Amino acid sequence: MELFERIAAMRAYLAEARARGERIGFVPTMGFLHKGHLALIRSAREDDEVDRVVVSIFVNPLQFGPREDYRDYPRNLERDKKLCLSGGTDALFVPAVEEMYPEGFATHVEVTGVTDILCGRSRPGHFRGVATVVAKLFNIVQPDSAYFGIKDAQQVVVIRRMVEDLDFPVKIKVHPTVREEDGLAVSSRNIYLSAEERRAATVLYRSLKRAEELVVQGERNGLRLKRFLEDAIGAEPLARLDYAEVVSWPDLKPLNELRPGQVLLAVAAYFGRARLIDNLLVEVKA
Ligand code: PAF
């Protein structure tokens, strides 16, 4: 596995690979890798449409709010390198902040319409930061395929929109959420949880599964489902609810009434200093 810190060197390596006709699979991450990232790296490695697997590690300051955890965000490059290698990564791109955003940097990518609810409402500017860094990374790596987890469902919608609108020639491939045995979605931020908060955090997935059951049993009222999720998470004393929403997929519009097709049940809550998100895409039958 080769490691690159400079954009020019990363580009030169990839230009050679492309000249040999190799197709690039790309997994962008912020590091502190876990089972979810490893699943994305393995998907890229096993993809018949990919010859060379590139992973990036970059904690992107643009996607953190001023009172968020940018400075404390967990980092462990030595451990990440080993995990990347074990997943079959060919090249690791680890740029410094000054390499990605040199003095004078002044261009941002703003996806509208799907960014004013859910995490976009609670974290103003977050998706502008995500779209900007992913656009830059796509321009540097020029991947044929890029891999994202559906745990960040709104991020997937935002990136697909950007790729379509700005004509990036990349296939976005989406992987299911990887969970711990008790259902908690894996996340780099789970490291912030105390033992008690870790137990409490399972309320997110349990509530989503119960809401899904209600849909299967015939519930079609979006507001009742939203309230159900709010009450279920609110009943956990260690949870501080950020939002619970029932929205259309993939345009993320709040739903009063569920119609046949896919709907997204999405939740976010704080457990101590950890803000955790989770969701389920639910099939509504006719
Ligand atoms: O999902 C993440 O880890 C980040 O939002 C991403 C896509 C790597 C952009 O910084």
Short mmCIF file of C-alpha atoms and ligand atoms in Angstrom, two decimals:
data_model
loop_
_atom_site.label_atom_id
_atom_site.label_comp_id
_atom_site.label_asym_id
_atom_site.label_seq_id
_atom_site.Cartn_x
_atom_site.Cartn_y
_atom_site.Cartn_z
CA MET A 1 0.00 0.00 0.00
CA GLU A 2 1.34 3.43 -0.92
CA LEU A 3 0.70 6.59 1.10
CA PHE A 4 0.38 10.07 -0.41
CA GLU A 5 0.17 13.41 1.35
CA ARG A 6 0.38 15.69 -1.69
CA ILE A 7 -2.29 16.15 -4.35
CA ALA A 8 0.26 16.18 -7.19
CA ALA A 9 1.81 12.87 -6.12
CA MET A 10 -1.61 11.23 -5.68
CA ARG A 11 -2.59 12.43 -9.16
CA ALA A 12 0.64 11.17 -10.77
CA TYR A 13 0.17 7.69 -9.25
CA LEU A 14 -3.44 7.54 -10.46
CA ALA A 15 -2.57 8.85 -13.94
CA GLU A 16 -0.20 5.89 -14.35
CA ALA A 17 -2.85 3.44 -13.18
CA ARG A 18 -5.43 4.91 -15.56
CA ALA A 19 -2.91 4.83 -18.44
CA ARG A 20 -2.71 1.06 -17.89
CA GLY A 21 -6.52 0.94 -18.21
CA GLU A 22 -7.14 0.42 -14.49
CA ARG A 23 -10.44 1.51 -12.97
CA ILE A 24 -10.37 3.36 -9.65
CA GLY A 25 -12.58 2.60 -6.64
CA PHE A 26 -12.56 5.32 -3.98
CA VAL A 27 -13.57 5.33 -0.30
CA PRO A 28 -13.46 8.84 1.23
CA THR A 29 -13.25 8.81 5.04
CA MET A 30 -12.37 11.01 8.00
CA GLY A 31 -10.31 8.19 9.50
CA PHE A 32 -10.56 6.48 12.90
CA LEU A 33 -11.77 3.60 10.78
CA HIS A 34 -14.31 1.07 12.00
CA LYS A 35 -16.20 -1.96 10.67
CA GLY A 36 -18.39 0.29 8.52
CA HIS A 37 -15.40 1.78 6.68
CA LEU A 38 -13.86 -1.66 6.33
CA ALA A 39 -17.06 -2.91 4.69
CA LEU A 40 -16.81 -0.04 2.17
CA ILE A 41 -13.14 -0.79 1.46
CA ARG A 42 -13.93 -4.50 1.00
CA SER A 43 -16.85 -3.65 -1.33
CA ALA A 44 -14.45 -1.63 -3.45
CA ARG A 45 -11.84 -4.43 -3.35
CA GLU A 46 -14.38 -7.06 -4.42
CA ASP A 47 -16.07 -4.88 -7.05
CA ASP A 48 -15.69 -6.32 -10.59
CA GLU A 49 -15.67 -2.76 -11.87
CA VAL A 50 -12.60 -1.79 -9.84
CA ASP A 51 -8.89 -2.56 -10.25
CA ARG A 52 -7.29 -0.10 -7.82
CA VAL A 53 -8.65 0.87 -4.42
CA VAL A 54 -7.92 4.34 -3.02
CA VAL A 55 -8.92 5.44 0.50
CA SER A 56 -8.67 9.01 1.73
CA ILE A 57 -8.37 10.08 5.36
CA PHE A 58 -9.07 13.75 5.95
CA VAL A 59 -10.86 15.31 8.90
CA ASN A 60 -12.54 18.07 6.95
CA PRO A 61 -12.77 21.30 9.00
CA LEU A 62 -15.36 22.74 6.58
CA GLN A 63 -18.05 20.29 7.65
CA PHE A 64 -17.84 21.03 11.39
CA GLY A 65 -19.69 23.88 13.06
CA PRO A 66 -17.81 26.27 15.40
CA ARG A 67 -19.08 24.47 18.50
CA GLU A 68 -18.65 20.97 17.12
CA ASP A 69 -15.95 18.36 17.69
CA TYR A 70 -13.42 19.14 14.90
CA ARG A 71 -10.47 19.47 17.28
CA ASP A 72 -11.43 16.43 19.36
CA TYR A 73 -12.50 14.24 16.45
CA PRO A 74 -10.75 10.89 17.07
CA ARG A 75 -7.62 10.31 14.98
CA ASN A 76 -5.25 7.32 14.82
CA LEU A 77 -3.34 7.13 11.55
CA GLU A 78 -1.14 4.16 12.48
CA ARG A 79 -4.16 2.01 13.29
CA ASP A 80 -5.99 3.27 10.19
CA LYS A 81 -3.07 2.32 7.95
CA LYS A 82 -3.18 -1.26 9.22
CA LEU A 83 -6.94 -1.47 8.70
CA CYS A 84 -6.68 -0.05 5.17
CA LEU A 85 -4.00 -2.60 4.33
CA SER A 86 -6.07 -5.47 5.76
CA GLY A 87 -9.06 -4.36 3.64
CA GLY A 88 -7.01 -4.46 0.43
CA THR A 89 -6.32 -0.74 -0.10
CA ASP A 90 -3.74 0.05 -2.79
CA ALA A 91 -3.25 3.74 -2.07
CA LEU A 92 -4.00 5.92 0.95
CA PHE A 93 -4.39 9.67 0.51
CA VAL A 94 -3.81 11.66 3.71
CA PRO A 95 -3.58 15.36 2.86
CA ALA A 96 -2.97 18.10 5.43
CA VAL A 97 -5.55 20.86 5.84
CA GLU A 98 -3.19 23.35 4.13
CA GLU A 99 -2.89 21.01 1.13
CA MET A 100 -6.66 20.86 0.67
CA TYR A 101 -7.45 24.46 1.65
CA PRO A 102 -4.41 26.63 0.94
CA GLU A 103 -4.51 30.31 1.75
CA GLY A 104 -6.96 32.09 -0.52
CA PHE A 105 -9.28 29.10 -0.86
CA ALA A 106 -12.71 30.61 -1.57
CA THR A 107 -14.89 28.17 -3.52
CA HIS A 108 -17.69 26.09 -2.05
CA VAL A 109 -20.23 23.64 -3.39
CA GLU A 110 -23.76 24.16 -2.14
CA VAL A 111 -26.47 21.58 -2.80
CA THR A 112 -29.89 23.07 -2.12
CA GLY A 113 -33.34 21.55 -1.56
CA VAL A 114 -32.23 18.41 0.29
CA THR A 115 -30.01 20.14 2.86
CA ASP A 116 -32.48 22.24 4.84
CA ILE A 117 -33.90 19.41 6.96
CA LEU A 118 -32.61 16.56 9.16
CA CYS A 119 -28.87 17.04 9.83
CA GLY A 120 -28.79 20.05 7.50
CA ARG A 121 -31.17 21.90 9.83
CA SER A 122 -29.27 21.00 13.01
CA ARG A 123 -25.81 21.51 11.50
CA PRO A 124 -25.94 24.60 9.25
CA GLY A 125 -23.10 24.55 6.71
CA HIS A 126 -22.36 20.86 7.29
CA PHE A 127 -23.41 19.64 3.84
CA ARG A 128 -21.75 22.60 2.14
CA GLY A 129 -18.53 21.38 3.74
CA VAL A 130 -19.20 17.77 2.76
CA ALA A 131 -20.08 18.63 -0.86
CA THR A 132 -17.03 20.89 -1.18
CA VAL A 133 -14.54 18.34 0.11
CA VAL A 134 -16.10 15.44 -1.82
CA ALA A 135 -16.05 17.51 -5.03
CA LYS A 136 -12.37 18.27 -4.43
CA LEU A 137 -11.56 14.64 -3.64
CA PHE A 138 -13.44 13.47 -6.75
CA ASN A 139 -11.43 15.92 -8.85
CA ILE A 140 -8.15 14.72 -7.32
CA VAL A 141 -8.84 10.97 -7.46
CA GLN A 142 -11.21 10.92 -10.48
CA PRO A 143 -12.69 7.61 -9.37
CA ASP A 144 -14.87 5.38 -11.53
CA SER A 145 -16.77 4.23 -8.43
CA ALA A 146 -17.10 5.78 -4.96
CA TYR A 147 -18.49 4.09 -1.84
CA PHE A 148 -20.67 5.55 0.91
CA GLY A 149 -22.66 4.07 3.80
CA ILE A 150 -26.45 4.54 3.94
CA LYS A 151 -26.07 5.33 7.65
CA ASP A 152 -25.36 8.86 6.39
CA ALA A 153 -28.49 8.73 4.22
CA GLN A 154 -28.77 12.49 3.73
CA GLN A 155 -25.09 12.65 2.75
CA VAL A 156 -25.77 10.00 0.09
CA VAL A 157 -28.66 12.08 -1.29
CA VAL A 158 -26.55 15.25 -1.30
CA ILE A 159 -23.61 13.58 -3.04
CA ARG A 160 -25.80 11.89 -5.66
CA ARG A 161 -27.45 15.26 -6.39
CA MET A 162 -24.05 16.96 -6.72
CA VAL A 163 -22.68 14.20 -8.97
CA GLU A 164 -25.71 14.42 -11.24
CA ASP A 165 -25.86 18.23 -11.31
CA LEU A 166 -22.13 18.79 -11.84
CA ASP A 167 -21.61 15.81 -14.21
CA PHE A 168 -18.98 13.98 -12.20
CA PRO A 169 -18.30 10.75 -14.14
CA VAL A 170 -18.46 8.53 -11.04
CA LYS A 171 -20.83 5.76 -9.94
CA ILE A 172 -21.98 6.21 -6.34
CA LYS A 173 -22.27 2.81 -4.63
CA VAL A 174 -24.12 2.60 -1.33
CA HIS A 175 -23.48 0.06 1.43
CA PRO A 176 -25.93 -1.00 4.20
CA THR A 177 -25.36 0.25 7.75
CA VAL A 178 -22.99 -1.93 9.75
CA ARG A 179 -24.26 -2.53 13.30
CA GLU A 180 -22.97 -3.88 16.59
CA GLU A 181 -24.68 -7.03 17.88
CA ASP A 182 -27.23 -5.00 19.86
CA GLY A 183 -28.14 -2.90 16.81
CA LEU A 184 -26.13 0.27 17.49
CA ALA A 185 -24.86 1.64 14.18
CA VAL A 186 -21.06 1.72 14.13
CA SER A 187 -19.64 5.25 14.14
CA SER A 188 -16.30 6.86 14.94
CA ARG A 189 -18.18 8.97 17.51
CA ASN A 190 -19.25 5.88 19.52
CA ILE A 191 -15.80 6.24 21.17
CA TYR A 192 -17.19 9.25 23.11
CA LEU A 193 -19.85 7.11 24.87
CA SER A 194 -19.51 6.07 28.53
CA ALA A 195 -20.63 2.50 29.31
CA GLU A 196 -24.06 3.79 30.41
CA GLU A 197 -24.47 6.01 27.36
CA ARG A 198 -23.38 3.13 25.12
CA ARG A 199 -26.24 1.01 26.56
CA ALA A 200 -28.71 3.90 26.25
CA ALA A 201 -27.76 4.58 22.63
CA THR A 202 -29.37 1.33 21.51
CA VAL A 203 -32.69 3.18 21.89
CA LEU A 204 -32.16 4.67 18.41
CA TYR A 205 -32.22 1.40 16.49
CA ARG A 206 -34.87 -0.17 18.77
CA SER A 207 -37.19 2.80 18.18
CA LEU A 208 -36.61 2.72 14.42
CA LYS A 209 -37.36 -1.01 14.29
CA ARG A 210 -40.56 -0.53 16.28
CA ALA A 211 -41.63 2.30 13.99
CA GLU A 212 -40.91 0.05 11.01
CA GLU A 213 -43.13 -2.63 12.55
CA LEU A 214 -45.93 -0.07 12.87
CA VAL A 215 -45.60 0.68 9.14
CA VAL A 216 -45.70 -3.05 8.34
CA GLN A 217 -48.85 -3.32 10.48
CA GLY A 218 -50.49 -0.60 8.37
CA GLU A 219 -49.62 2.76 9.99
CA ARG A 220 -49.67 5.36 7.20
CA ASN A 221 -49.75 8.58 9.24
CA GLY A 222 -46.32 10.25 9.10
CA LEU A 223 -46.97 12.59 12.03
CA ARG A 224 -48.02 9.73 14.32
CA LEU A 225 -44.85 7.84 13.38
CA LYS A 226 -42.72 10.91 13.99
CA ARG A 227 -44.32 11.36 17.42
CA PHE A 228 -43.84 7.68 18.18
CA LEU A 229 -40.10 8.02 17.47
CA GLU A 230 -39.85 11.24 19.49
CA ASP A 231 -41.59 9.64 22.50
CA ALA A 232 -39.63 6.39 22.29
CA ILE A 233 -36.26 8.19 22.21
CA GLY A 234 -37.45 10.84 24.69
CA ALA A 235 -38.26 8.04 27.18
CA GLU A 236 -34.55 7.21 27.44
CA PRO A 237 -33.20 9.48 30.22
CA LEU A 238 -29.67 9.64 28.76
CA ALA A 239 -30.88 10.64 25.28
CA ARG A 240 -31.34 14.27 24.22
CA LEU A 241 -33.34 14.17 21.02
CA ASP A 242 -32.15 16.30 18.11
CA TYR A 243 -34.74 15.18 15.57
CA ALA A 244 -36.98 12.31 14.50
CA GLU A 245 -38.40 12.59 11.00
CA VAL A 246 -40.38 10.56 8.49
CA VAL A 247 -39.47 11.73 4.99
CA SER A 248 -39.81 10.71 1.38
CA TRP A 249 -36.91 8.95 -0.33
CA PRO A 250 -34.82 10.22 -2.00
CA ASP A 251 -36.13 13.81 -1.97
CA LEU A 252 -36.36 14.05 1.84
CA LYS A 253 -39.72 15.82 2.14
CA PRO A 254 -41.62 15.45 5.47
CA LEU A 255 -44.55 13.07 4.98
CA ASN A 256 -47.98 13.50 6.52
CA GLU A 257 -49.20 10.42 4.76
CA LEU A 258 -47.11 7.43 3.69
CA ARG A 259 -47.68 6.21 0.13
CA PRO A 260 -46.39 3.01 -1.48
CA GLY A 261 -42.65 3.10 -2.10
CA GLN A 262 -39.66 3.81 0.12
CA VAL A 263 -39.73 6.17 3.09
CA LEU A 264 -36.85 7.15 5.36
CA LEU A 265 -37.20 7.08 9.14
CA ALA A 266 -34.33 9.21 10.42
CA VAL A 267 -33.25 10.11 13.96
CA ALA A 268 -30.46 12.00 15.71
CA ALA A 269 -29.81 12.34 19.43
CA TYR A 270 -27.08 13.30 21.86
CA PHE A 271 -25.80 10.84 24.45
CA GLY A 272 -23.43 12.91 26.56
CA ARG A 273 -21.22 14.72 24.04
CA ALA A 274 -21.79 12.17 21.26
CA ARG A 275 -24.30 13.18 18.61
CA LEU A 276 -25.42 9.95 16.96
CA ILE A 277 -27.61 9.46 13.90
CA ASP A 278 -29.41 6.43 12.55
CA ASN A 279 -32.11 5.64 10.00
CA LEU A 280 -34.10 2.92 8.29
CA LEU A 281 -35.35 2.88 4.72
CA VAL A 282 -38.75 1.25 4.92
CA GLU A 283 -40.76 -0.23 2.05
CA VAL A 284 -44.41 0.88 2.24
CA LYS A 285 -46.69 -1.66 0.59
CA ALA A 286 -49.78 -0.68 -1.42
O1 PAF B 1 -18.78 10.42 5.75
C1 PAF B 1 -17.68 10.95 6.02
O2 PAF B 1 -16.81 10.37 6.66
C2 PAF B 1 -17.39 12.36 5.50
O3 PAF B 1 -18.53 13.15 5.54
C3 PAF B 1 -16.76 12.38 4.09
C4 PAF B 1 -17.69 11.82 3.05
C5 PAF B 1 -15.45 11.57 4.12
C6 PAF B 1 -16.42 13.83 3.72
O4 PAF B 1 -15.55 14.41 4.62
#
